[in-house]
Amino acid sequence: MIDIRCYNRQRVYGARVLFPVIRETAEHVLYSSPFVMQLLQEGIGVCIEVTMIGPRVMRKINREQRGVDALTDVLSFPAQDMREGALEKPLDPWQTFAPDDRPALFLGELVISPDRAAEQAKSLEHTLDRELMFLTVHGILHLLGYDHECEEDASTMEALQRQLIRGLEEVPSGFVALCGRPNVGKSTLLNQLSGRTLAIESPKPQTTRHAIRSVLFFDDAEIAFLDMPGLHKPNNALGRAMMKTAMQSIRQADIIALMIDASWHPYIGEEERRVLEIAKEDNKKTILLINKIDRSPKEAILPLIALYDANWHPDACIPISAKTGDGLGIFIDEIKCLLPVRRRMFREDDETDQTERILASELVRREILRQTEHEIPYGVAVIVRSFEEEMDESGGRAGILIEADIICERTSHKKVLVGKGGSMVRSIGTEARKAMEALFDAPVYLNLFVRVRPNWQNRPQDLGAVGLLPSDASI
Ligand SMILES: Nc1nc2c(ncn2[C@@H]2O[C@H](COP(=O)(O)OP(=O)(O)OP(=O)(O)O)[C@@H](O)[C@H]2O)c(=O)[nH]1
Ligand SMILES: [Mg+2]
């Protein structure tokens, strides 16, 4: 158990103003400490004390304990010998005490001056809560053996402090589903927003087959964009799995961004209607994105906005070009206004759910979409069978060896995919390899094998093998 004992020994600020934020912050910091978590797993609790005092007493303590005759904001008095989050020596049973018959380790005491904290909050133009949060994080890190005496220690402590405060901040945060019919430009938008290729794009419809997440981090918000398969009427198990994936993403989102093409006639189709109904049912925020304005006359956009506004009242209608980036600043600002304000949900290294293995298979599929015609690309799936990294002596990547199967429906398709004397599969491999090398920043050795698996698009086990079954699939 984590026991945070708060004492109020001053009269200006009430316990109800001070203690909730201090308790919440202290718990967050202590639960984030691997050392504390280890103790808790062993059945040993931790305890800290936090005492609020007036400015005169604070100055006196600072003078007596540190020889500094000035008011300060927080003082830490560690009870254990710790260095960078760990005990200097193994724990002896006598170091713990037993309130309520359960052993606990006393980590030390923080002394805080709310007057000083309020002064600082004012000069930094933020709230007293925010200042108390900062002081509590800083003070507890001292109890855990972090310091800022030398430059190296200071940078370790500052980085940890930043990370802990980041985890406590409440900012607009949530999921935005990019949905719409095939080919409207959802994947192009996701790539433009994330600044890299996470989703393959192509002029052929039904390019995207699975959900793709990309998280954008801002100082004042975090936004998880979900790209998904284009909404269409499915005619096989693959199509049904794709629609199920799309619906799951839409239901999961806080904001539905419905994308249409600026060149369309003003008409609300069945696919768009279905999305609008879900948005209404789930009471979700909605943004209408009118894409490809770079190639449509401005006059075409107004009737589209008028139609959707009159029938559906979206929270915003934004003309954009996913290709050029036009209008995306307005889109981001609008999202920040509409998202719920909550604790951050993503870690900074959590930018995407697309692994290099998935990206490798998608880059092969992109080349097939580019280099083959008619029904062939639609009957193809790519499975990366092995993805082996070779390391050089310094631990860097010397190269990646990738083996992948191109699965197709018929022998006649295999013939086209292999090409005369293997020319087609070689050309697909060459272009896919170049794209992988640019993306992975390492030499790639790619071996492709074309295999026939009749009717794979209707066989759940095959769909599972190519990673295209949605999570709770029954198709
Ligand atoms: N001119 C222009 N073309 C665009 C724009 N956005 C997308 N495109 C093109 O539209 C085509 C389809 O783009 P994608 O991003 O693959 O479309 P999608 O909505 O993801 O399609 P599916 O995955 O099939 O649902 C591609 O050829 C893109 O280059 C845009 O803003 N302007
Ligand atoms: Mg797509």
Short mmCIF file of C-alpha atoms and ligand atoms in Angstrom, two decimals:
data_model
loop_
_atom_site.label_atom_id
_atom_site.label_comp_id
_atom_site.label_asym_id
_atom_site.label_seq_id
_atom_site.Cartn_x
_atom_site.Cartn_y
_atom_site.Cartn_z
CA MET A 1 0.00 0.00 0.00
CA ILE A 2 1.12 3.54 -0.70
CA ASP A 3 0.56 5.74 2.33
CA ILE A 4 0.79 9.51 1.80
CA ARG A 5 0.42 11.37 5.06
CA CYS A 6 -0.36 15.04 4.63
CA TYR A 7 -0.13 17.61 7.46
CA ASN A 8 -1.21 21.22 7.31
CA ARG A 9 0.84 23.48 9.59
CA GLN A 10 -0.13 26.84 8.06
CA ARG A 11 -3.41 28.72 7.91
CA VAL A 12 -3.54 30.57 4.62
CA TYR A 13 -4.40 27.62 2.33
CA GLY A 14 -6.89 24.94 3.32
CA ALA A 15 -6.17 21.21 3.21
CA ARG A 16 -8.95 20.75 0.65
CA VAL A 17 -7.13 23.05 -1.78
CA LEU A 18 -3.71 21.52 -1.26
CA PHE A 19 -3.99 17.84 -0.48
CA PRO A 20 -5.92 16.30 -3.42
CA VAL A 21 -3.35 17.38 -6.01
CA ILE A 22 -0.43 16.44 -3.75
CA ARG A 23 -1.85 12.99 -3.02
CA GLU A 24 -2.66 12.29 -6.65
CA THR A 25 0.76 13.45 -7.81
CA ALA A 26 2.61 11.51 -5.11
CA GLU A 27 0.74 8.32 -5.97
CA HIS A 28 1.50 8.77 -9.66
CA VAL A 29 5.23 9.26 -9.00
CA LEU A 30 5.49 6.36 -6.57
CA TYR A 31 3.50 3.96 -8.76
CA SER A 32 5.79 4.91 -11.66
CA SER A 33 8.89 3.87 -9.69
CA PRO A 34 10.10 0.32 -10.48
CA PHE A 35 11.64 0.19 -6.97
CA VAL A 36 8.31 0.96 -5.30
CA MET A 37 6.47 -1.48 -7.55
CA GLN A 38 8.95 -4.19 -6.62
CA LEU A 39 8.39 -3.50 -2.90
CA LEU A 40 4.63 -3.64 -3.36
CA GLN A 41 4.92 -6.97 -5.14
CA GLU A 42 6.88 -8.28 -2.18
CA GLY A 43 4.09 -7.13 0.14
CA ILE A 44 6.00 -4.12 1.50
CA GLY A 45 4.19 -0.79 1.40
CA VAL A 46 5.78 2.66 1.19
CA CYS A 47 5.05 5.74 3.19
CA ILE A 48 5.92 9.42 2.76
CA GLU A 49 4.96 12.49 4.73
CA VAL A 50 4.14 15.89 3.23
CA THR A 51 3.92 18.90 5.52
CA MET A 52 2.65 22.32 4.48
CA ILE A 53 4.20 25.19 6.40
CA GLY A 54 4.14 28.99 6.46
CA PRO A 55 6.88 31.16 4.92
CA ARG A 56 8.58 32.11 8.20
CA VAL A 57 9.08 28.51 9.32
CA MET A 58 10.16 27.46 5.83
CA ARG A 59 12.86 30.13 5.82
CA LYS A 60 14.02 29.01 9.27
CA ILE A 61 14.26 25.33 8.22
CA ASN A 62 16.10 26.29 5.05
CA ARG A 63 18.59 28.33 7.12
CA GLU A 64 19.11 25.63 9.73
CA GLN A 65 19.24 22.61 7.41
CA ARG A 66 20.91 24.02 4.31
CA GLY A 67 22.53 27.23 5.51
CA VAL A 68 20.45 29.29 3.04
CA ASP A 69 18.65 32.22 4.63
CA ALA A 70 15.81 32.52 2.12
CA LEU A 71 12.28 31.28 1.53
CA THR A 72 12.18 28.19 -0.67
CA ASP A 73 9.37 26.18 -2.25
CA VAL A 74 10.06 22.55 -1.31
CA LEU A 75 12.55 20.71 0.88
CA SER A 76 13.08 16.96 0.81
CA PHE A 77 14.31 14.89 3.73
CA PRO A 78 15.06 11.38 2.48
CA ALA A 79 14.85 8.63 5.08
CA GLN A 80 16.71 6.01 3.00
CA ASP A 81 20.05 5.98 1.24
CA MET A 82 18.97 5.91 -2.36
CA ARG A 83 20.59 6.65 -5.70
CA GLU A 84 18.62 7.13 -8.92
CA GLY A 85 15.57 5.24 -7.77
CA ALA A 86 17.25 2.30 -5.99
CA LEU A 87 18.50 1.63 -2.46
CA GLU A 88 22.27 1.99 -2.07
CA LYS A 89 22.32 -1.21 0.03
CA PRO A 90 19.85 -4.14 0.14
CA LEU A 91 16.87 -3.61 2.41
CA ASP A 92 17.12 -4.95 5.97
CA PRO A 93 13.89 -6.02 7.70
CA TRP A 94 14.57 -3.52 10.51
CA GLN A 95 14.30 -0.66 7.99
CA THR A 96 10.59 -1.27 7.59
CA PHE A 97 7.96 -0.46 10.16
CA ALA A 98 4.54 -1.98 10.51
CA PRO A 99 1.53 0.30 10.60
CA ASP A 100 -1.62 -1.89 10.61
CA ASP A 101 0.60 -4.97 10.95
CA ARG A 102 1.78 -4.66 7.38
CA PRO A 103 5.43 -3.86 6.71
CA ALA A 104 6.15 -0.53 5.04
CA LEU A 105 9.23 1.46 4.15
CA PHE A 106 9.33 5.13 5.14
CA LEU A 107 10.89 7.05 2.24
CA GLY A 108 11.05 10.46 3.90
CA GLU A 109 9.35 13.81 4.21
CA LEU A 110 8.57 16.75 1.95
CA VAL A 111 8.09 20.21 3.38
CA ILE A 112 6.26 22.60 1.08
CA SER A 113 5.56 26.32 1.32
CA PRO A 114 2.18 27.01 -0.34
CA ASP A 115 2.87 30.78 -0.19
CA ARG A 116 6.03 30.37 -2.22
CA ALA A 117 4.26 27.94 -4.56
CA ALA A 118 1.47 30.49 -5.15
CA GLU A 119 4.02 33.25 -5.90
CA GLN A 120 5.78 31.00 -8.41
CA ALA A 121 2.50 29.92 -10.02
CA LYS A 122 1.62 33.59 -10.52
CA SER A 123 4.93 34.54 -12.08
CA LEU A 124 4.87 31.46 -14.36
CA GLU A 125 1.23 32.17 -15.24
CA HIS A 126 -0.11 28.77 -14.29
CA THR A 127 -2.33 27.43 -11.53
CA LEU A 128 -1.40 26.66 -7.92
CA ASP A 129 -2.36 23.03 -8.63
CA ARG A 130 0.18 22.85 -11.43
CA GLU A 131 2.91 24.33 -9.23
CA LEU A 132 2.12 21.94 -6.37
CA MET A 133 2.22 19.07 -8.83
CA PHE A 134 5.65 20.15 -10.02
CA LEU A 135 7.00 20.60 -6.48
CA THR A 136 5.67 17.22 -5.35
CA VAL A 137 7.24 15.43 -8.33
CA HIS A 138 10.54 17.23 -7.75
CA GLY A 139 10.53 16.58 -4.01
CA ILE A 140 9.70 12.87 -4.28
CA LEU A 141 12.40 12.35 -6.90
CA HIS A 142 14.86 13.66 -4.29
CA LEU A 143 13.48 11.12 -1.78
CA LEU A 144 14.10 8.43 -4.40
CA GLY A 145 17.75 9.44 -4.76
CA TYR A 146 17.69 11.73 -7.79
CA ASP A 147 19.70 14.94 -7.68
CA HIS A 148 20.77 17.93 -9.72
CA GLU A 149 24.21 18.54 -8.24
CA CYS A 150 26.15 17.70 -11.42
CA GLU A 151 25.08 18.24 -15.03
CA GLU A 152 24.59 14.55 -15.84
CA ASP A 153 22.45 13.89 -12.74
CA ALA A 154 20.46 17.05 -13.40
CA SER A 155 19.62 16.00 -16.94
CA THR A 156 18.51 12.51 -15.76
CA MET A 157 16.31 14.06 -13.08
CA GLU A 158 14.86 16.68 -15.44
CA ALA A 159 13.98 14.07 -18.06
CA LEU A 160 12.21 11.92 -15.49
CA GLN A 161 10.45 14.95 -14.05
CA ARG A 162 9.23 15.95 -17.52
CA GLN A 163 7.97 12.44 -18.21
CA LEU A 164 6.12 12.22 -14.88
CA ILE A 165 4.51 15.63 -15.30
CA ARG A 166 3.54 14.73 -18.85
CA GLY A 167 1.74 11.67 -17.48
CA LEU A 168 -0.22 13.86 -15.08
CA GLU A 169 -1.27 16.58 -17.46
CA GLU A 170 -4.78 16.69 -18.79
CA VAL A 171 -4.90 17.65 -22.46
CA PRO A 172 -7.28 17.12 -25.37
CA SER A 173 -6.62 13.46 -26.12
CA GLY A 174 -8.36 10.73 -28.07
CA PHE A 175 -9.05 8.89 -31.30
CA VAL A 176 -10.06 10.37 -34.63
CA ALA A 177 -11.43 7.89 -37.17
CA LEU A 178 -10.65 8.77 -40.79
CA CYS A 179 -13.50 7.14 -42.62
CA GLY A 180 -15.17 7.32 -45.99
CA ARG A 181 -15.55 5.39 -49.22
CA PRO A 182 -12.55 3.77 -50.91
CA ASN A 183 -10.16 6.12 -52.68
CA VAL A 184 -11.27 9.38 -51.04
CA GLY A 185 -7.73 9.88 -49.66
CA LYS A 186 -7.78 8.58 -46.05
CA SER A 187 -4.38 6.93 -46.22
CA THR A 188 -2.86 9.91 -48.03
CA LEU A 189 -4.11 12.08 -45.17
CA LEU A 190 -2.73 9.75 -42.50
CA ASN A 191 0.69 9.77 -44.18
CA GLN A 192 0.65 13.54 -44.65
CA LEU A 193 -0.22 14.06 -40.96
CA SER A 194 2.38 11.62 -39.65
CA GLY A 195 5.07 12.75 -42.09
CA ARG A 196 5.90 9.22 -43.25
CA THR A 197 4.49 6.22 -45.08
CA LEU A 198 2.45 4.20 -42.60
CA ALA A 199 -0.37 3.33 -44.97
CA ILE A 200 0.00 2.53 -48.63
CA GLU A 201 -1.90 4.80 -51.02
CA SER A 202 -2.96 4.03 -54.54
CA PRO A 203 -5.33 5.28 -57.23
CA LYS A 204 -7.03 1.85 -57.05
CA PRO A 205 -9.93 1.56 -54.57
CA GLN A 206 -9.90 -0.79 -51.53
CA THR A 207 -6.20 -0.34 -50.98
CA THR A 208 -6.27 -0.32 -47.17
CA ARG A 209 -7.31 -3.64 -45.61
CA HIS A 210 -6.56 -3.23 -41.90
CA ALA A 211 -6.76 -0.48 -39.29
CA ILE A 212 -3.67 1.72 -38.96
CA ARG A 213 -2.96 4.00 -36.02
CA SER A 214 -0.73 7.06 -35.99
CA VAL A 215 -0.42 9.22 -32.89
CA LEU A 216 0.55 12.88 -33.17
CA PHE A 217 1.96 14.48 -30.04
CA PHE A 218 1.66 18.20 -29.35
CA ASP A 219 2.59 20.20 -26.23
CA ASP A 220 -1.10 20.83 -25.65
CA ALA A 221 -2.76 17.69 -27.09
CA GLU A 222 -2.34 14.20 -28.42
CA ILE A 223 -4.33 12.82 -31.32
CA ALA A 224 -4.53 9.20 -32.45
CA PHE A 225 -5.63 9.00 -36.08
CA LEU A 226 -7.14 5.76 -37.31
CA ASP A 227 -6.97 4.95 -40.99
CA MET A 228 -9.22 2.11 -42.08
CA PRO A 229 -10.55 0.24 -45.10
CA GLY A 230 -12.85 2.28 -47.35
CA LEU A 231 -16.58 1.78 -46.70
CA HIS A 232 -18.19 -0.40 -49.37
CA LYS A 233 -20.63 -3.27 -49.81
CA PRO A 234 -18.57 -6.44 -49.30
CA ASN A 235 -18.95 -9.42 -51.61
CA ASN A 236 -16.65 -11.92 -49.88
CA ALA A 237 -15.26 -12.77 -46.43
CA LEU A 238 -12.26 -10.47 -46.94
CA GLY A 239 -14.59 -7.55 -47.67
CA ARG A 240 -16.73 -8.38 -44.62
CA ALA A 241 -13.64 -8.55 -42.41
CA MET A 242 -12.53 -5.17 -43.78
CA MET A 243 -15.92 -3.62 -43.01
CA LYS A 244 -15.89 -5.08 -39.53
CA THR A 245 -12.47 -3.53 -38.93
CA ALA A 246 -13.75 -0.18 -40.22
CA MET A 247 -16.81 -0.30 -37.95
CA GLN A 248 -14.69 -1.19 -34.93
CA SER A 249 -12.46 1.84 -35.58
CA ILE A 250 -15.48 4.12 -35.99
CA ARG A 251 -17.05 2.89 -32.75
CA GLN A 252 -13.74 3.32 -30.90
CA ALA A 253 -13.26 6.93 -32.00
CA ASP A 254 -14.04 10.11 -30.08
CA ILE A 255 -14.36 12.05 -33.32
CA ILE A 256 -15.54 10.74 -36.66
CA ALA A 257 -13.87 12.51 -39.57
CA LEU A 258 -15.96 11.57 -42.59
CA MET A 259 -14.08 12.19 -45.81
CA ILE A 260 -15.72 12.89 -49.15
CA ASP A 261 -14.29 13.95 -52.50
CA ALA A 262 -14.68 17.61 -53.50
CA SER A 263 -15.53 16.51 -57.04
CA TRP A 264 -18.61 14.53 -56.00
CA HIS A 265 -22.14 15.64 -56.82
CA PRO A 266 -23.97 16.94 -53.74
CA TYR A 267 -25.60 13.70 -52.60
CA ILE A 268 -25.35 11.73 -49.36
CA GLY A 269 -24.74 8.07 -50.27
CA GLU A 270 -25.60 4.97 -48.27
CA GLU A 271 -22.07 4.58 -46.85
CA GLU A 272 -21.97 8.16 -45.60
CA ARG A 273 -25.48 7.83 -44.17
CA ARG A 274 -24.47 4.75 -42.17
CA VAL A 275 -21.55 6.63 -40.60
CA LEU A 276 -23.75 9.58 -39.78
CA GLU A 277 -26.24 7.30 -38.06
CA ILE A 278 -23.54 5.73 -35.91
CA ALA A 279 -22.25 9.19 -35.02
CA LYS A 280 -25.73 10.18 -33.91
CA GLU A 281 -26.39 6.93 -32.02
CA ASP A 282 -23.10 7.15 -30.11
CA ASN A 283 -23.29 10.92 -29.71
CA LYS A 284 -19.88 11.37 -31.28
CA LYS A 285 -18.30 14.57 -32.52
CA THR A 286 -18.14 14.78 -36.29
CA ILE A 287 -16.04 16.58 -38.86
CA LEU A 288 -16.76 16.54 -42.57
CA LEU A 289 -13.55 16.59 -44.62
CA ILE A 290 -13.93 17.63 -48.24
CA ASN A 291 -10.74 16.32 -49.79
CA LYS A 292 -8.84 16.90 -53.05
CA ILE A 293 -9.64 20.62 -53.22
CA ASP A 294 -6.37 21.02 -55.14
CA ARG A 295 -8.10 19.65 -58.21
CA SER A 296 -11.67 20.89 -57.78
CA PRO A 297 -13.12 24.34 -58.40
CA LYS A 298 -14.04 26.25 -55.25
CA GLU A 299 -17.68 26.56 -56.41
CA ALA A 300 -18.09 22.77 -56.14
CA ILE A 301 -17.38 22.80 -52.39
CA LEU A 302 -20.16 25.09 -51.16
CA PRO A 303 -23.11 22.90 -52.28
CA LEU A 304 -21.48 19.90 -50.53
CA ILE A 305 -21.11 21.84 -47.29
CA ALA A 306 -24.66 23.16 -47.55
CA LEU A 307 -26.08 19.66 -48.08
CA TYR A 308 -24.28 18.04 -45.14
CA ASP A 309 -24.84 21.04 -42.88
CA ALA A 310 -28.57 21.04 -43.51
CA ASN A 311 -29.05 17.30 -43.04
CA TRP A 312 -26.55 16.40 -40.43
CA HIS A 313 -25.07 19.43 -38.62
CA PRO A 314 -21.45 18.26 -38.32
CA ASP A 315 -19.33 20.06 -35.74
CA ALA A 316 -17.15 21.34 -38.59
CA CYS A 317 -16.86 21.15 -42.39
CA ILE A 318 -13.28 21.55 -43.58
CA PRO A 319 -12.07 21.63 -47.19
CA ILE A 320 -8.61 20.04 -47.38
CA SER A 321 -6.04 18.62 -49.71
CA ALA A 322 -4.45 15.53 -48.17
CA LYS A 323 -1.91 15.69 -50.97
CA THR A 324 -0.68 19.27 -50.49
CA GLY A 325 -1.50 19.61 -46.78
CA ASP A 326 -3.88 22.51 -47.39
CA GLY A 327 -6.42 22.93 -44.57
CA LEU A 328 -4.73 20.46 -42.20
CA GLY A 329 -3.82 23.15 -39.64
CA ILE A 330 -7.52 24.03 -39.35
CA PHE A 331 -8.37 20.31 -39.06
CA ILE A 332 -5.90 19.84 -36.17
CA ASP A 333 -7.13 22.99 -34.36
CA GLU A 334 -10.72 21.80 -34.69
CA ILE A 335 -9.84 18.36 -33.30
CA LYS A 336 -8.11 19.97 -30.30
CA CYS A 337 -11.35 21.86 -29.54
CA LEU A 338 -13.55 18.77 -29.87
CA LEU A 339 -11.53 16.06 -28.09
CA PRO A 340 -12.22 15.29 -24.43
CA VAL A 341 -9.65 16.70 -22.00
CA ARG A 342 -8.10 13.81 -20.09
CA ARG A 343 -4.83 12.28 -18.95
CA ARG A 344 -2.52 11.42 -21.84
CA MET A 345 -3.17 7.88 -23.08
CA PHE A 346 -0.08 7.25 -25.21
CA ARG A 347 3.61 6.97 -24.49
CA GLU A 348 5.88 9.01 -26.73
CA ASP A 349 7.34 5.86 -28.30
CA ASP A 350 3.81 4.67 -29.09
CA GLU A 351 3.58 6.55 -32.40
CA THR A 352 2.12 3.74 -34.46
CA ASP A 353 0.90 0.15 -34.31
CA GLN A 354 2.46 -0.63 -37.68
CA THR A 355 5.46 -2.90 -37.24
CA GLU A 356 8.26 -3.02 -39.80
CA ARG A 357 7.06 -6.50 -40.71
CA ILE A 358 3.59 -5.20 -41.60
CA LEU A 359 5.07 -2.24 -43.48
CA ALA A 360 7.32 -4.58 -45.48
CA SER A 361 4.35 -6.69 -46.59
CA GLU A 362 2.34 -3.59 -47.44
CA LEU A 363 5.15 -2.14 -49.56
CA VAL A 364 5.21 -5.35 -51.61
CA ARG A 365 1.43 -5.12 -52.01
CA ARG A 366 1.75 -1.47 -53.09
CA GLU A 367 4.06 -2.51 -55.91
CA ILE A 368 1.60 -5.20 -56.97
CA LEU A 369 -1.16 -2.54 -57.01
CA ARG A 370 1.09 -0.32 -59.11
CA GLN A 371 2.45 -2.88 -61.53
CA THR A 372 -0.51 -5.23 -62.19
CA GLU A 373 -3.96 -4.60 -63.57
CA HIS A 374 -7.62 -5.69 -63.38
CA GLU A 375 -8.58 -8.15 -60.65
CA ILE A 376 -5.03 -9.32 -59.89
CA PRO A 377 -4.14 -6.86 -57.09
CA TYR A 378 -7.48 -7.50 -55.37
CA GLY A 379 -6.84 -11.24 -55.24
CA VAL A 380 -3.39 -10.88 -53.69
CA ALA A 381 -2.15 -10.96 -50.11
CA VAL A 382 1.43 -10.73 -48.89
CA ILE A 383 2.78 -12.66 -45.91
CA VAL A 384 6.23 -11.87 -44.54
CA ARG A 385 7.54 -15.28 -43.50
CA SER A 386 10.84 -14.11 -42.07
CA PHE A 387 12.30 -10.76 -41.12
CA GLU A 388 15.86 -11.11 -39.89
CA GLU A 389 18.09 -8.24 -38.90
CA GLU A 390 21.86 -8.48 -39.22
CA MET A 391 23.83 -6.31 -36.83
CA ASP A 392 27.28 -4.82 -37.37
CA GLU A 393 30.00 -4.70 -34.69
CA SER A 394 28.79 -1.38 -33.27
CA GLY A 395 25.27 -2.75 -32.81
CA GLY A 396 23.87 -0.88 -35.85
CA ARG A 397 21.83 -2.54 -38.56
CA ALA A 398 24.00 -4.07 -41.27
CA GLY A 399 21.00 -5.29 -43.23
CA ILE A 400 17.58 -6.92 -43.17
CA LEU A 401 16.80 -10.25 -44.83
CA ILE A 402 13.11 -10.49 -45.70
CA GLU A 403 11.29 -13.47 -47.18
CA ALA A 404 7.70 -12.99 -48.25
CA ASP A 405 4.98 -14.99 -49.99
CA ILE A 406 2.69 -13.38 -52.50
CA ILE A 407 -0.56 -15.34 -52.24
CA CYS A 408 -2.85 -15.29 -55.26
CA GLU A 409 -6.12 -16.94 -56.20
CA ARG A 410 -5.37 -18.66 -59.52
CA THR A 411 -2.60 -20.21 -61.58
CA SER A 412 -3.30 -17.64 -64.30
CA HIS A 413 -2.67 -14.85 -61.76
CA LYS A 414 0.54 -16.51 -60.68
CA LYS A 415 1.70 -16.51 -64.29
CA VAL A 416 1.17 -12.74 -64.55
CA LEU A 417 2.78 -12.08 -61.16
CA VAL A 418 5.87 -14.10 -62.02
CA GLY A 419 6.09 -12.63 -65.54
CA LYS A 420 8.24 -13.71 -68.45
CA GLY A 421 11.34 -15.38 -67.04
CA GLY A 422 10.45 -13.98 -63.60
CA SER A 423 10.57 -10.36 -64.86
CA MET A 424 7.40 -9.17 -63.04
CA VAL A 425 8.20 -10.54 -59.60
CA ARG A 426 11.75 -9.19 -60.02
CA SER A 427 10.47 -5.73 -60.84
CA ILE A 428 7.98 -5.81 -57.91
CA GLY A 429 10.83 -6.94 -55.64
CA THR A 430 13.24 -4.24 -56.84
CA GLU A 431 10.82 -1.37 -56.28
CA ALA A 432 9.54 -2.74 -52.96
CA ARG A 433 13.11 -3.23 -51.75
CA LYS A 434 14.05 0.38 -52.63
CA ALA A 435 11.02 1.66 -50.68
CA MET A 436 11.91 -0.55 -47.69
CA GLU A 437 15.51 0.64 -47.69
CA ALA A 438 14.35 4.26 -47.64
CA LEU A 439 11.90 3.54 -44.82
CA PHE A 440 14.06 1.27 -42.65
CA ASP A 441 17.32 3.11 -43.39
CA ALA A 442 19.24 -0.13 -43.94
CA PRO A 443 20.15 -2.41 -46.85
CA VAL A 444 17.35 -4.91 -47.53
CA TYR A 445 17.67 -8.36 -49.14
CA LEU A 446 14.20 -9.34 -50.32
CA ASN A 447 13.12 -12.78 -51.55
CA LEU A 448 9.61 -13.10 -52.96
CA PHE A 449 7.74 -16.34 -53.68
CA VAL A 450 4.45 -16.45 -55.58
CA ARG A 451 2.02 -19.12 -54.36
CA VAL A 452 -1.51 -20.06 -55.38
CA ARG A 453 -4.10 -20.57 -52.65
CA PRO A 454 -7.55 -20.82 -54.26
CA ASN A 455 -10.38 -18.94 -52.58
CA TRP A 456 -8.16 -17.62 -49.75
CA GLN A 457 -10.36 -14.51 -49.50
CA ASN A 458 -13.22 -16.64 -48.20
CA ARG A 459 -11.28 -18.86 -45.80
CA PRO A 460 -11.04 -17.54 -42.23
CA GLN A 461 -7.81 -19.47 -41.57
CA ASP A 462 -6.17 -17.80 -44.60
CA LEU A 463 -7.47 -14.38 -43.60
CA GLY A 464 -6.07 -15.01 -40.13
CA ALA A 465 -2.70 -15.96 -41.63
CA VAL A 466 -2.46 -12.66 -43.51
CA GLY A 467 -3.52 -10.70 -40.40
CA LEU A 468 -6.84 -9.58 -41.84
CA LEU A 469 -9.27 -10.96 -39.31
CA PRO A 470 -10.66 -8.25 -37.02
CA SER A 471 -10.14 -8.89 -33.32
CA ASP A 472 -13.48 -10.57 -32.48
CA ALA A 473 -14.00 -12.05 -35.91
CA SER A 474 -16.97 -14.06 -36.95
CA ILE A 475 -17.40 -13.44 -40.64
N1 LIG B 1 -5.25 15.38 -56.18
C1 LIG B 1 -5.36 14.78 -55.03
N2 LIG B 1 -5.28 13.44 -54.96
C2 LIG B 1 -5.41 12.85 -53.77
C3 LIG B 1 -5.60 13.60 -52.57
N3 LIG B 1 -5.70 12.72 -51.55
C4 LIG B 1 -5.56 11.48 -52.08
N4 LIG B 1 -5.39 11.55 -53.41
C5 LIG B 1 -5.20 10.45 -54.34
O1 LIG B 1 -6.35 9.60 -54.25
C6 LIG B 1 -5.99 8.24 -54.44
C7 LIG B 1 -6.52 7.41 -53.29
O2 LIG B 1 -5.82 7.79 -52.12
P1 LIG B 1 -5.75 6.83 -50.85
O3 LIG B 1 -5.11 7.62 -49.78
O4 LIG B 1 -5.14 5.52 -51.22
O5 LIG B 1 -7.30 6.63 -50.58
P2 LIG B 1 -8.01 5.80 -49.42
O6 LIG B 1 -9.20 6.59 -49.00
O7 LIG B 1 -7.05 5.45 -48.36
O8 LIG B 1 -8.49 4.51 -50.20
P3 LIG B 1 -8.80 3.01 -49.66
O9 LIG B 1 -7.63 2.56 -48.85
O10 LIG B 1 -8.98 2.23 -50.89
O11 LIG B 1 -10.06 3.10 -48.85
C8 LIG B 1 -4.47 8.23 -54.55
O12 LIG B 1 -4.11 8.17 -55.91
C9 LIG B 1 -4.04 9.55 -53.95
O13 LIG B 1 -2.84 10.04 -54.50
C10 LIG B 1 -5.66 15.02 -52.67
O14 LIG B 1 -5.81 15.77 -51.70
N5 LIG B 1 -5.53 15.55 -53.91
MG MG B 2 -6.38 3.65 -47.70
#
